[in-house]
Structures are given as C-alpha cells and as structure tokens.
Amino acid sequence: MGGLAAAAALRRVGIDVTVYEQAAQFARIGAGIQIGCNAMKVLREFGLEARLRAQSFYPRSWNNRDWRTGAVKFDMIFGESAEQRFGAPYLLAHRGDLHAALASTVPDQCVKLSYKLVGLDEISDGVRLTFANGATAVADAVVGADGVHSVVRDRLFGTSPVNYTGRIAYRTTYPAALLGGQQIDDCTKWWGEDRHIVIYYVKPDRSEIYLVTSQPEPEFRIESWSAKGDVGELRRAFAGFDRQVETVLAACPDVHKWAIVDRESLVRWTEGNVTLLGDACHPMTPYMAQGAAMAIEDAAVLSRCLDGTDRDGIATAFRRFEASRKERTSRVQQTSRANIWLREKTDTDWVYGYDAWTVPLAA
Ligand SMILES: Cc1cc2nc3c(=O)[nH]c(=O)nc-3n(C[C@H](O)[C@H](O)[C@H](O)COP(=O)(O)OP(=O)(O)OC[C@H]3O[C@@H](n4cnc5c(N)ncnc54)[C@H](O)[C@@H]3O)c2cc1C
C-alpha cells in the first residue's frame, strides 16, 4: 500500500520511481480496509476518488455495540455530514480493490515483481540495492516501504524484535448471499470483555461482507496473509455474542488467522538518502484502522518534501519528511495500542481532519 502510494505521489511531482516487490504477483487477499477521510484526501489527488466510491461501501455511521446486549455505546456519524466536516468520504473497501486502484496509478514498467531486497549499501553515486534473484540496481534514493518486517529498517538501524501483542485476528471476506437474507448492521464493532469483532460490507450493493476479530492467544505467532484459521474455533470464541455476530460466523465458510504485532516508535527513520515509510517505521495494531492510511499520508508528505529537490538535497528532504510525520504517526500508534478508539464518544477531528497535502511541513 505505502510503496505504491509513494510511487504515485512521487511521480506526481516528476520523480522517476521503480517499485521493487518481493511477491511474484499481486494477489487479491480476503480482507476489508477502512479508508479514512484523511487517506481519501490523498487518494483523491491520485484521481482515485470516483473509482473507490464506485467500488466501496459508503457507511452512514459506524456503530459500536455491546457484545451481548447489543446496546449502542457510540455511533460515529459518517456519510455526508462527515464528508463535509472532514473534506472527504469515509469508505469501506475490499483491500484488493484499494490495492488495485493504487497499482493503476503506477505504470507496469515501474513495478518489478519477484524482486526481494536482500542488501542495501550507500555508495559514491547513490544507493545500491541487491536482490535475491541476483539483480542489482543503483538509485539516487531509497524509500523502504517494506512493511513491519522491513529489511531496509534492519539494514539501517539493526533489528529490534517485533512486539507480539498476545492477540490474534481472524479475518475473511465472503459473499453476503451466504447470510440467506438475514439482516445485519452495515458496519459494527461488537465490544466484548477481552475480545471484539468488527463486521462491515465492502461493496456498495452489500454483496460482500468482511469480518475481523481481536482476541487473546499468546502462543500463536504466525503473521501471514495466507495462514488459515479454524472456523469452528472462531465460532466458539464468539459464542454468546449478539445474534448478528452468530449469524455472520455461522455463514462464514473460511477464515484467515493473523498474529497482531506492533513496534515501539523508532528514534529515526532516515539515514542519508534512505528513508522508511508506512509499517516499516510505524507499524501499529489495527484498532484505529489507520495503518494503511498513515502509509498513504506518508506518501503525500514525502512527495511534498522532495518536490523541487535536487540530488544533493535528498537527505535533507528525508529528514524533513521524518520530522513532519513522526509526532502524528507516534500518536496514532499509541492511541491504536490502547484499543479504545470509538468505544465511546471520541474526538476524531485530529485523525480524519488531517490533510497531508496542506499540513505545514517541519522547518
Ligand atoms: C487485521 C488488520 C486489519 C487492518 N485494517 C486496516 C484498515 O481498516 N485501515 C487501514 O488503514 N489499515 C489497516 N490495517 C493496517 C494495514 O494493513 C497496514 O498498516 C498497511 O498494509 C501498511 O502498508 P505498508 O505498505 O507500510 O506495508 P505492507 O502493506 O506490509 O507492504 C509491504 C510490502 O513490501 C513487500 N516486501 C516486504 N519485504 C520485502 C523485501 N525484502 N523486498 C521486496 N519487497 C518486500 C511486501 O511483500 C509488501 O508488498 C490493518 C492491519 C491488520 C493486521
């Protein structure tokens, strides 16, 4: 997400980019993603607003309910009023649709698949990249948007262990027709005592549904988009939850399982002509649905810092980028970790009101 967003943003200010991706192809992973108004303001400038509106669900409000009684704890009002207030819509998308939209902004010849980075050295005329397939490349600058297990971060600053939170997420998308006509809310987080489940539609016609949970399971440490979970265990873990939850889980055919991790904020993101972006430098728990949004905001701010900069100014521009972004991303990391976002009336202006295109840059 962050790498493609950065490529789109940098191309917009006339910078040549190449995206190196370890995967052999982009696969459509079964997951939903909330596109906050703050992320939408960035995506709009990439020309993606109409496409994402057409492909995503447009919620009128986001409900937070008690797991057993169904009592409403807090309704976060979205729809037109939030769109006016924050300057862009809040959308619920299929992750694959957002990814494909971002990929559509970057010409195929700029994306090199099956390029797994294994080495990185600053040399006199740039930064040399070494890949597992034997290829090498020299670039003026490198943006490490390689996720929570970032090789670029490890090469720059050494390895720090990932923080396993002791919790796991089950998640999946499936056709809503499997609900057999049973009615459920459009989007709700069901708050339990030590666990929660989030359920929402990811298509405008409510044809596809997404669920994601969080619950304790300290022994499970696999963090992979392809690791499967046991639907029976998932149903048992949420037994006694509201009828809607039981309905959605009863119809659920298949599920993925994912260890939830985060990291402490890094002291630095930048070294010379190399910087980090997205989960590589500020991974977070998913409880604010802002991880990808932060990576997308990073992309816009990075492009503003690099706009008009020559090769000699890259290191300074990268430091400015880091200085412009660190306070906000650290705050979101910390707030996300607490897992209280929207549980009750919450000040959301500082998150959704942010505009990465106009926010003042650090001096
Ligand atoms: C359960 C769950 C739900 C979430 N829900 C939301 C949500 O609703 N809204 C939201 O905004 N965020 C959400 N997030 C967070 C979001 O998924 C991440 O923050 C986001 O994907 C980070 O983007 P990124 O580009 O930094 O990293 P990634 O998406 O992890 O991308 C990193 C890329 O780098 C590639 N890569 C890694 N190593 C190498 C290498 N050595 N060489 C080459 N390529 C490499 C990877 O293959 C991958 O393509 C959720 C996360 C989880 C776990």
GROMACS .gro file of C-alpha atoms and ligand atoms in nm:
model
  416
    1MET     CA    1   0.000   0.000   0.000
    2GLY     CA    2   0.263   0.253   0.108
    3GLY     CA    3   0.506   0.168  -0.170
    4LEU     CA    4   0.250   0.214  -0.446
    5ALA     CA    5   0.114   0.530  -0.282
    6ALA     CA    6   0.466   0.670  -0.260
    7ALA     CA    7   0.527   0.584  -0.625
    8ALA     CA    8   0.207   0.763  -0.726
    9ALA     CA    9   0.287   1.069  -0.515
   10LEU     CA   10   0.648   1.094  -0.632
   11ARG     CA   11   0.556   1.057  -0.998
   12ARG     CA   12   0.308   1.338  -0.948
   13VAL     CA   13   0.599   1.576  -0.873
   14GLY     CA   14   0.806   1.446  -1.164
   15ILE     CA   15   1.030   1.196  -0.986
   16ASP     CA   16   1.121   0.871  -1.165
   17VAL     CA   17   1.043   0.570  -0.948
   18THR     CA   18   1.084   0.195  -0.955
   19VAL     CA   19   0.888  -0.023  -0.712
   20TYR     CA   20   1.064  -0.346  -0.618
   21GLU     CA   21   0.822  -0.604  -0.475
   22GLN     CA   22   0.920  -0.946  -0.347
   23ALA     CA   23   0.592  -1.112  -0.446
   24ALA     CA   24   0.565  -1.273  -0.786
   25GLN     CA   25   0.220  -1.124  -0.837
   26PHE     CA   26  -0.034  -0.904  -0.663
   27ALA     CA   27  -0.298  -1.134  -0.515
   28ARG     CA   28  -0.648  -1.035  -0.403
   29ILE     CA   29  -0.626  -1.100  -0.029
   30GLY     CA   30  -0.957  -1.165   0.150
   31ALA     CA   31  -0.968  -0.861   0.373
   32GLY     CA   32  -1.152  -0.536   0.412
   33ILE     CA   33  -0.997  -0.199   0.472
   34GLN     CA   34  -1.143   0.119   0.612
   35ILE     CA   35  -1.036   0.418   0.407
   36GLY     CA   36  -1.048   0.709   0.648
   37CYS     CA   37  -1.134   1.060   0.526
   38ASN     CA   38  -0.770   1.154   0.584
   39ALA     CA   39  -0.649   0.881   0.346
   40MET     CA   40  -0.920   0.966   0.094
   41LYS     CA   41  -0.789   1.321   0.064
   42VAL     CA   42  -0.458   1.178  -0.055
   43LEU     CA   43  -0.618   0.922  -0.286
   44ARG     CA   44  -0.835   1.192  -0.442
   45GLU     CA   45  -0.524   1.367  -0.574
   46PHE     CA   46  -0.421   1.040  -0.742
   47GLY     CA   47  -0.752   1.050  -0.933
   48LEU     CA   48  -0.897   0.752  -0.746
   49GLU     CA   49  -1.198   0.902  -0.571
   50ALA     CA   50  -1.465   0.810  -0.828
   51ARG     CA   51  -1.328   0.459  -0.869
   52LEU     CA   52  -1.317   0.394  -0.495
   53ARG     CA   53  -1.662   0.541  -0.435
   54ALA     CA   54  -1.799   0.313  -0.706
   55GLN     CA   55  -1.634   0.001  -0.563
   56SER     CA   56  -1.669   0.056  -0.188
   57PHE     CA   57  -1.940   0.073   0.076
   58TYR     CA   58  -2.033   0.422   0.195
   59PRO     CA   59  -2.137   0.398   0.562
   60ARG     CA   60  -2.378   0.645   0.716
   61SER     CA   61  -2.241   0.577   1.062
   62TRP     CA   62  -2.007   0.344   1.241
   63ASN     CA   63  -2.176   0.160   1.527
   64ASN     CA   64  -2.011   0.046   1.846
   65ARG     CA   65  -2.221  -0.202   2.039
   66ASP     CA   66  -2.206  -0.415   2.349
   67TRP     CA   67  -2.125  -0.777   2.262
   68ARG     CA   68  -2.418  -0.929   2.448
   69THR     CA   69  -2.696  -0.676   2.487
   70GLY     CA   70  -2.636  -0.500   2.154
   71ALA     CA   71  -2.666  -0.166   2.336
   72VAL     CA   72  -2.514   0.116   2.135
   73LYS     CA   73  -2.205   0.253   2.305
   74PHE     CA   74  -2.127   0.516   2.041
   75ASP     CA   75  -2.233   0.590   1.683
   76MET     CA   76  -1.967   0.767   1.484
   77ILE     CA   77  -2.162   0.956   1.219
   78PHE     CA   78  -2.011   0.933   0.873
   79GLY     CA   79  -2.197   0.989   0.544
   80GLU     CA   80  -2.246   1.339   0.402
   81SER     CA   81  -2.207   1.531   0.727
   82ALA     CA   82  -1.866   1.377   0.799
   83GLU     CA   83  -1.770   1.426   0.438
   84GLN     CA   84  -1.836   1.796   0.475
   85ARG     CA   85  -1.669   1.818   0.811
   86PHE     CA   86  -1.352   1.628   0.717
   87GLY     CA   87  -1.336   1.711   0.348
   88ALA     CA   88  -1.365   1.358   0.207
   89PRO     CA   89  -1.578   1.044   0.243
   90TYR     CA   90  -1.512   0.752   0.476
   91LEU     CA   91  -1.525   0.432   0.270
   92LEU     CA   92  -1.522   0.061   0.350
   93ALA     CA   93  -1.339  -0.126   0.078
   94HIS     CA   94  -1.206  -0.463  -0.019
   95ARG     CA   95  -0.833  -0.444   0.038
   96GLY     CA   96  -0.777  -0.587  -0.311
   97ASP     CA   97  -0.980  -0.304  -0.464
   98LEU     CA   98  -0.775  -0.037  -0.287
   99HIS     CA   99  -0.454  -0.212  -0.384
  100ALA     CA  100  -0.561  -0.243  -0.747
  101ALA     CA  101  -0.662   0.122  -0.751
  102LEU     CA  102  -0.320   0.227  -0.624
  103ALA     CA  103  -0.148  -0.007  -0.869
  104SER     CA  104  -0.344   0.151  -1.155
  105THR     CA  105  -0.166   0.481  -1.088
  106VAL     CA  106   0.180   0.334  -1.147
  107PRO     CA  107   0.277   0.214  -1.497
  108ASP     CA  108   0.359  -0.159  -1.514
  109GLN     CA  109   0.713  -0.088  -1.630
  110CYS     CA  110   0.780   0.092  -1.299
  111VAL     CA  111   0.693  -0.217  -1.092
  112LYS     CA  112   0.936  -0.505  -1.069
  113LEU     CA  113   0.785  -0.819  -0.922
  114SER     CA  114   0.988  -1.110  -0.776
  115TYR     CA  115   1.250  -0.859  -0.654
  116LYS     CA  116   1.316  -0.946  -0.292
  117LEU     CA  117   1.560  -0.698  -0.142
  118VAL     CA  118   1.846  -0.863   0.047
  119GLY     CA  119   2.114  -0.592   0.055
  120LEU     CA  120   2.145  -0.216   0.063
  121ASP     CA  121   2.466  -0.004   0.057
  122GLU     CA  122   2.523   0.366   0.015
  123ILE     CA  123   2.794   0.409  -0.249
  124SER     CA  124   2.951   0.720  -0.401
  125ASP     CA  125   2.693   0.758  -0.677
  126GLY     CA  126   2.379   0.652  -0.492
  127VAL     CA  127   2.233   0.355  -0.307
  128ARG     CA  128   2.299   0.003  -0.435
  129LEU     CA  129   2.020  -0.250  -0.396
  130THR     CA  130   2.081  -0.622  -0.412
  131PHE     CA  131   1.800  -0.869  -0.473
  132ALA     CA  132   1.756  -1.236  -0.403
  133ASN     CA  133   1.715  -1.303  -0.778
  134GLY     CA  134   2.075  -1.189  -0.832
  135ALA     CA  135   1.988  -0.849  -0.977
  136THR     CA  136   2.136  -0.522  -0.851
  137ALA     CA  137   2.029  -0.163  -0.906
  138VAL     CA  138   2.165   0.179  -0.812
  139ALA     CA  139   1.918   0.453  -0.717
  140ASP     CA  140   1.966   0.815  -0.609
  141ALA     CA  141   1.746   0.744  -0.309
  142VAL     CA  142   1.556   0.456  -0.150
  143VAL     CA  143   1.222   0.457   0.033
  144GLY     CA  144   1.183   0.140   0.239
  145ALA     CA  145   0.809   0.071   0.230
  146ASP     CA  146   0.863  -0.296   0.304
  147GLY     CA  147   0.627  -0.343   0.595
  148VAL     CA  148   0.654  -0.443   0.958
  149HIS     CA  149   0.948  -0.680   0.899
  150SER     CA  150   1.135  -0.423   0.694
  151VAL     CA  151   1.473  -0.533   0.562
  152VAL     CA  152   1.558  -0.170   0.489
  153ARG     CA  153   1.495  -0.076   0.853
  154ASP     CA  154   1.706  -0.365   0.974
  155ARG     CA  155   1.991  -0.266   0.742
  156LEU     CA  156   1.976   0.097   0.855
  157PHE     CA  157   1.917   0.064   1.226
  158GLY     CA  158   1.962  -0.301   1.323
  159THR     CA  159   1.690  -0.545   1.415
  160SER     CA  160   1.456  -0.482   1.703
  161PRO     CA  161   1.217  -0.760   1.793
  162VAL     CA  162   0.857  -0.720   1.685
  163ASN     CA  163   0.612  -0.679   1.973
  164TYR     CA  164   0.369  -0.973   1.971
  165THR     CA  165   0.065  -0.835   2.148
  166GLY     CA  166  -0.051  -1.180   2.260
  167ARG     CA  167  -0.360  -1.134   2.049
  168ILE     CA  168  -0.470  -1.269   1.714
  169ALA     CA  169  -0.707  -1.159   1.440
  170TYR     CA  170  -0.932  -1.386   1.241
  171ARG     CA  171  -1.042  -1.228   0.919
  172THR     CA  172  -1.216  -1.305   0.595
  173THR     CA  173  -1.444  -1.170   0.327
  174TYR     CA  174  -1.730  -1.372   0.183
  175PRO     CA  175  -2.041  -1.326  -0.034
  176ALA     CA  176  -2.323  -1.175   0.170
  177ALA     CA  177  -2.565  -1.408  -0.011
  178LEU     CA  178  -2.444  -1.674   0.232
  179LEU     CA  179  -2.635  -1.491   0.505
  180GLY     CA  180  -2.952  -1.622   0.341
  181GLY     CA  181  -3.131  -1.288   0.366
  182GLN     CA  182  -3.075  -1.242   0.740
  183GLN     CA  183  -3.041  -0.875   0.825
  184ILE     CA  184  -2.732  -0.734   0.989
  185ASP     CA  185  -2.597  -0.383   1.053
  186ASP     CA  186  -2.391  -0.213   0.784
  187CYS     CA  187  -2.082  -0.178   0.999
  188THR     CA  188  -2.042  -0.252   1.366
  189LYS     CA  189  -1.769  -0.316   1.615
  190TRP     CA  190  -1.901  -0.554   1.879
  191TRP     CA  191  -1.710  -0.486   2.201
  192GLY     CA  192  -1.666  -0.785   2.431
  193GLU     CA  193  -1.481  -0.811   2.758
  194ASP     CA  194  -1.143  -0.929   2.628
  195ARG     CA  195  -1.221  -0.951   2.256
  196HIS     CA  196  -1.406  -0.777   1.979
  197ILE     CA  197  -1.532  -0.842   1.631
  198VAL     CA  198  -1.575  -0.588   1.353
  199ILE     CA  199  -1.820  -0.663   1.071
  200TYR     CA  200  -1.886  -0.449   0.766
  201TYR     CA  201  -1.983  -0.457   0.400
  202VAL     CA  202  -1.710  -0.386   0.147
  203LYS     CA  203  -1.924  -0.342  -0.165
  204PRO     CA  204  -2.176  -0.065  -0.242
  205ASP     CA  205  -2.454  -0.319  -0.302
  206ARG     CA  206  -2.379  -0.504   0.025
  207SER     CA  207  -2.281  -0.813  -0.176
  208GLU     CA  208  -1.962  -0.887   0.016
  209ILE     CA  209  -1.903  -0.890   0.387
  210TYR     CA  210  -1.586  -0.863   0.593
  211LEU     CA  211  -1.515  -0.963   0.949
  212VAL     CA  212  -1.207  -0.914   1.162
  213THR     CA  213  -1.160  -1.005   1.527
  214SER     CA  214  -0.913  -0.948   1.806
  215GLN     CA  215  -0.880  -1.192   2.092
  216PRO     CA  216  -0.612  -1.332   2.322
  217GLU     CA  217  -0.398  -1.622   2.202
  218PRO     CA  218  -0.041  -1.555   2.317
  219GLU     CA  219   0.107  -1.876   2.173
  220PHE     CA  220   0.010  -1.802   1.812
  221ARG     CA  221   0.287  -1.613   1.634
  222ILE     CA  222   0.228  -1.656   1.263
  223GLU     CA  223   0.182  -1.335   1.075
  224SER     CA  224   0.097  -1.426   0.722
  225TRP     CA  225  -0.169  -1.323   0.476
  226SER     CA  226  -0.213  -1.690   0.385
  227ALA     CA  227  -0.225  -1.864   0.729
  228LYS     CA  228  -0.566  -2.026   0.777
  229GLY     CA  229  -0.772  -2.042   1.095
  230ASP     CA  230  -1.036  -2.288   1.213
  231VAL     CA  231  -1.389  -2.151   1.167
  232GLY     CA  232  -1.517  -2.378   1.444
  233GLU     CA  233  -1.271  -2.227   1.692
  234LEU     CA  234  -1.368  -1.880   1.577
  235ARG     CA  235  -1.739  -1.953   1.635
  236ARG     CA  236  -1.669  -2.093   1.980
  237ALA     CA  237  -1.458  -1.787   2.069
  238PHE     CA  238  -1.759  -1.562   1.999
  239ALA     CA  239  -2.034  -1.784   2.138
  240GLY     CA  240  -2.280  -1.576   2.338
  241PHE     CA  241  -2.222  -1.263   2.130
  242ASP     CA  242  -2.523  -1.089   1.977
  243ARG     CA  243  -2.738  -1.280   1.729
  244GLN     CA  244  -2.590  -1.076   1.441
  245VAL     CA  245  -2.241  -1.197   1.524
  246GLU     CA  246  -2.357  -1.557   1.549
  247THR     CA  247  -2.535  -1.519   1.215
  248VAL     CA  248  -2.226  -1.386   1.042
  249LEU     CA  249  -1.999  -1.651   1.191
  250ALA     CA  250  -2.242  -1.933   1.118
  251ALA     CA  251  -2.239  -1.837   0.749
  252CYS     CA  252  -1.862  -1.783   0.735
  253PRO     CA  253  -1.705  -2.052   0.512
  254ASP     CA  254  -1.337  -1.998   0.570
  255VAL     CA  255  -1.108  -1.775   0.771
  256HIS     CA  256  -0.752  -1.646   0.794
  257LYS     CA  257  -0.565  -1.607   1.119
  258TRP     CA  258  -0.301  -1.345   1.193
  259ALA     CA  259  -0.088  -1.261   1.498
  260ILE     CA  260  -0.132  -0.894   1.590
  261VAL     CA  261   0.201  -0.713   1.630
  262ASP     CA  262   0.333  -0.364   1.661
  263ARG     CA  263   0.662  -0.199   1.747
  264GLU     CA  264   0.785   0.086   1.958
  265SER     CA  265   0.824   0.413   1.767
  266LEU     CA  266   1.165   0.431   1.602
  267VAL     CA  267   1.405   0.701   1.712
  268ARG     CA  268   1.498   0.768   1.348
  269TRP     CA  269   1.358   0.672   1.010
  270THR     CA  270   1.618   0.827   0.785
  271GLU     CA  271   1.985   0.774   0.710
  272GLY     CA  272   2.144   0.965   0.423
  273ASN     CA  273   1.948   0.902   0.105
  274VAL     CA  274   1.743   0.618   0.253
  275THR     CA  275   1.421   0.658   0.446
  276LEU     CA  276   1.136   0.442   0.568
  277LEU     CA  277   0.762   0.478   0.519
  278GLY     CA  278   0.446   0.307   0.648
  279ASP     CA  279   0.461  -0.005   0.863
  280ALA     CA  280   0.838  -0.021   0.810
  281CYS     CA  281   0.876   0.272   1.052
  282HIS     CA  282   0.547   0.296   1.244
  283PRO     CA  283   0.359  -0.037   1.248
  284MET     CA  284   0.053  -0.035   1.467
  285THR     CA  285  -0.226  -0.252   1.593
  286PRO     CA  286  -0.532  -0.239   1.364
  287TYR     CA  287  -0.767  -0.091   1.626
  288MET     CA  288  -0.799   0.252   1.467
  289ALA     CA  289  -0.798   0.118   1.110
  290GLN     CA  290  -0.526   0.369   1.031
  291GLY     CA  291  -0.214   0.169   0.939
  292ALA     CA  292  -0.253   0.193   0.564
  293ALA     CA  293  -0.393   0.544   0.600
  294MET     CA  294  -0.072   0.651   0.774
  295ALA     CA  295   0.137   0.497   0.494
  296ILE     CA  296  -0.074   0.680   0.236
  297GLU     CA  297  -0.040   1.011   0.423
  298ASP     CA  298   0.337   0.950   0.445
  299ALA     CA  299   0.348   0.921   0.066
  300ALA     CA  300   0.188   1.262   0.015
  301VAL     CA  301   0.410   1.437   0.270
  302LEU     CA  302   0.722   1.269   0.132
  303SER     CA  303   0.643   1.394  -0.216
  304ARG     CA  304   0.598   1.747  -0.086
  305CYS     CA  305   0.936   1.733   0.090
  306LEU     CA  306   1.109   1.607  -0.226
  307ASP     CA  307   0.929   1.837  -0.468
  308GLY     CA  308   1.187   2.052  -0.649
  309THR     CA  309   1.480   1.897  -0.461
  310ASP     CA  310   1.796   1.804  -0.649
  311ARG     CA  311   2.012   1.503  -0.569
  312ASP     CA  312   2.216   1.693  -0.309
  313GLY     CA  313   1.903   1.788  -0.120
  314ILE     CA  314   1.755   1.441  -0.079
  315ALA     CA  315   1.898   1.366   0.267
  316THR     CA  316   1.767   1.699   0.400
  317ALA     CA  317   1.428   1.637   0.241
  318PHE     CA  318   1.411   1.292   0.403
  319ARG     CA  319   1.490   1.438   0.745
  320ARG     CA  320   1.219   1.698   0.692
  321PHE     CA  321   0.975   1.422   0.598
  322GLU     CA  322   1.056   1.232   0.917
  323ALA     CA  323   1.024   1.548   1.127
  324SER     CA  324   0.691   1.632   0.964
  325ARG     CA  325   0.539   1.289   1.026
  326LYS     CA  326   0.678   1.144   1.346
  327GLU     CA  327   0.459   1.314   1.603
  328ARG     CA  328   0.137   1.224   1.425
  329THR     CA  329   0.225   0.862   1.349
  330SER     CA  330   0.352   0.807   1.704
  331ARG     CA  331   0.027   0.942   1.843
  332VAL     CA  332  -0.176   0.713   1.620
  333GLN     CA  333   0.043   0.415   1.717
  334GLN     CA  334  -0.010   0.486   2.087
  335THR     CA  335  -0.381   0.553   2.053
  336SER     CA  336  -0.429   0.240   1.847
  337ARG     CA  337  -0.249   0.026   2.101
  338ALA     CA  338  -0.496   0.132   2.373
  339ASN     CA  339  -0.788  -0.014   2.172
  340ILE     CA  340  -1.044   0.237   2.293
  341TRP     CA  341  -1.098   0.419   1.962
  342LEU     CA  342  -1.472   0.495   1.918
  343ARG     CA  343  -1.567   0.279   2.217
  344GLU     CA  344  -1.737   0.586   2.349
  345LYS     CA  345  -1.768   0.942   2.226
  346THR     CA  346  -1.427   1.016   2.077
  347ASP     CA  347  -1.258   1.324   1.936
  348THR     CA  348  -1.188   1.215   1.579
  349ASP     CA  349  -1.110   1.553   1.422
  350TRP     CA  350  -0.734   1.519   1.467
  351VAL     CA  351  -0.732   1.192   1.273
  352TYR     CA  352  -0.985   1.242   0.992
  353GLY     CA  353  -0.943   1.619   0.957
  354TYR     CA  354  -0.573   1.594   0.871
  355ASP     CA  355  -0.486   1.687   0.513
  356ALA     CA  356  -0.144   1.557   0.409
  357TRP     CA  357  -0.139   1.792   0.109
  358THR     CA  358  -0.173   2.111   0.313
  359VAL     CA  359  -0.049   2.036   0.664
  360PRO     CA  360   0.253   2.258   0.741
  361LEU     CA  361   0.585   2.080   0.690
  362ALA     CA  362   0.852   2.083   0.958
  363ALA     CA  363   1.107   2.362   0.919
  364LIG     C1  364  -0.615  -0.727   1.079
  364LIG     C2  365  -0.573  -0.596   1.020
  364LIG     C3  366  -0.669  -0.504   0.975
  364LIG     C4  367  -0.629  -0.380   0.923
  364LIG     N1  368  -0.725  -0.290   0.884
  364LIG     C5  369  -0.686  -0.167   0.839
  364LIG     C6  370  -0.785  -0.070   0.797
  364LIG     O1  371  -0.905  -0.096   0.801
  364LIG     N2  372  -0.741   0.052   0.753
  364LIG     C7  373  -0.607   0.084   0.746
  364LIG     O2  374  -0.571   0.197   0.706
  364LIG     N3  375  -0.512  -0.007   0.783
  364LIG     C8  376  -0.549  -0.131   0.828
  364LIG     N4  377  -0.454  -0.222   0.864
  364LIG     C9  378  -0.313  -0.185   0.855
  364LIG    C10  379  -0.258  -0.201   0.717
  364LIG     O3  380  -0.284  -0.329   0.666
  364LIG    C11  381  -0.107  -0.177   0.719
  364LIG     O4  382  -0.075  -0.069   0.801
  364LIG    C12  383  -0.059  -0.146   0.578
  364LIG     O5  384  -0.072  -0.260   0.496
  364LIG    C13  385   0.085  -0.099   0.579
  364LIG     O6  386   0.125  -0.072   0.448
  364LIG     P1  387   0.278  -0.080   0.410
  364LIG     O7  388   0.284  -0.052   0.263
  364LIG     O8  389   0.360   0.000   0.502
  364LIG     O9  390   0.320  -0.232   0.438
  364LIG     P2  391   0.265  -0.364   0.369
  364LIG    O10  392   0.126  -0.348   0.326
  364LIG    O11  393   0.301  -0.475   0.463
  364LIG    O12  394   0.352  -0.376   0.238
  364LIG    C14  395   0.488  -0.409   0.242
  364LIG    C15  396   0.525  -0.464   0.104
  364LIG    O13  397   0.666  -0.483   0.098
  364LIG    C16  398   0.692  -0.609   0.042
  364LIG     N5  399   0.821  -0.652   0.094
  364LIG    C17  400   0.850  -0.688   0.221
  364LIG     N6  401   0.980  -0.721   0.231
  364LIG    C18  402   1.034  -0.707   0.107
  364LIG    C19  403   1.165  -0.725   0.052
  364LIG     N7  404   1.268  -0.767   0.128
  364LIG     N8  405   1.186  -0.699  -0.080
  364LIG    C20  406   1.082  -0.655  -0.158
  364LIG     N9  407   0.956  -0.638  -0.113
  364LIG    C21  408   0.933  -0.662   0.019
  364LIG    C22  409   0.576  -0.695   0.086
  364LIG    O14  410   0.561  -0.811   0.002
  364LIG    C23  411   0.459  -0.599   0.075
  364LIG    O15  412   0.406  -0.595  -0.055
  364LIG    C24  413  -0.491  -0.348   0.914
  364LIG    C25  414  -0.395  -0.441   0.954
  364LIG    C26  415  -0.433  -0.564   1.007
  364LIG    C27  416  -0.327  -0.662   1.051
   0.00000   0.00000   0.00000
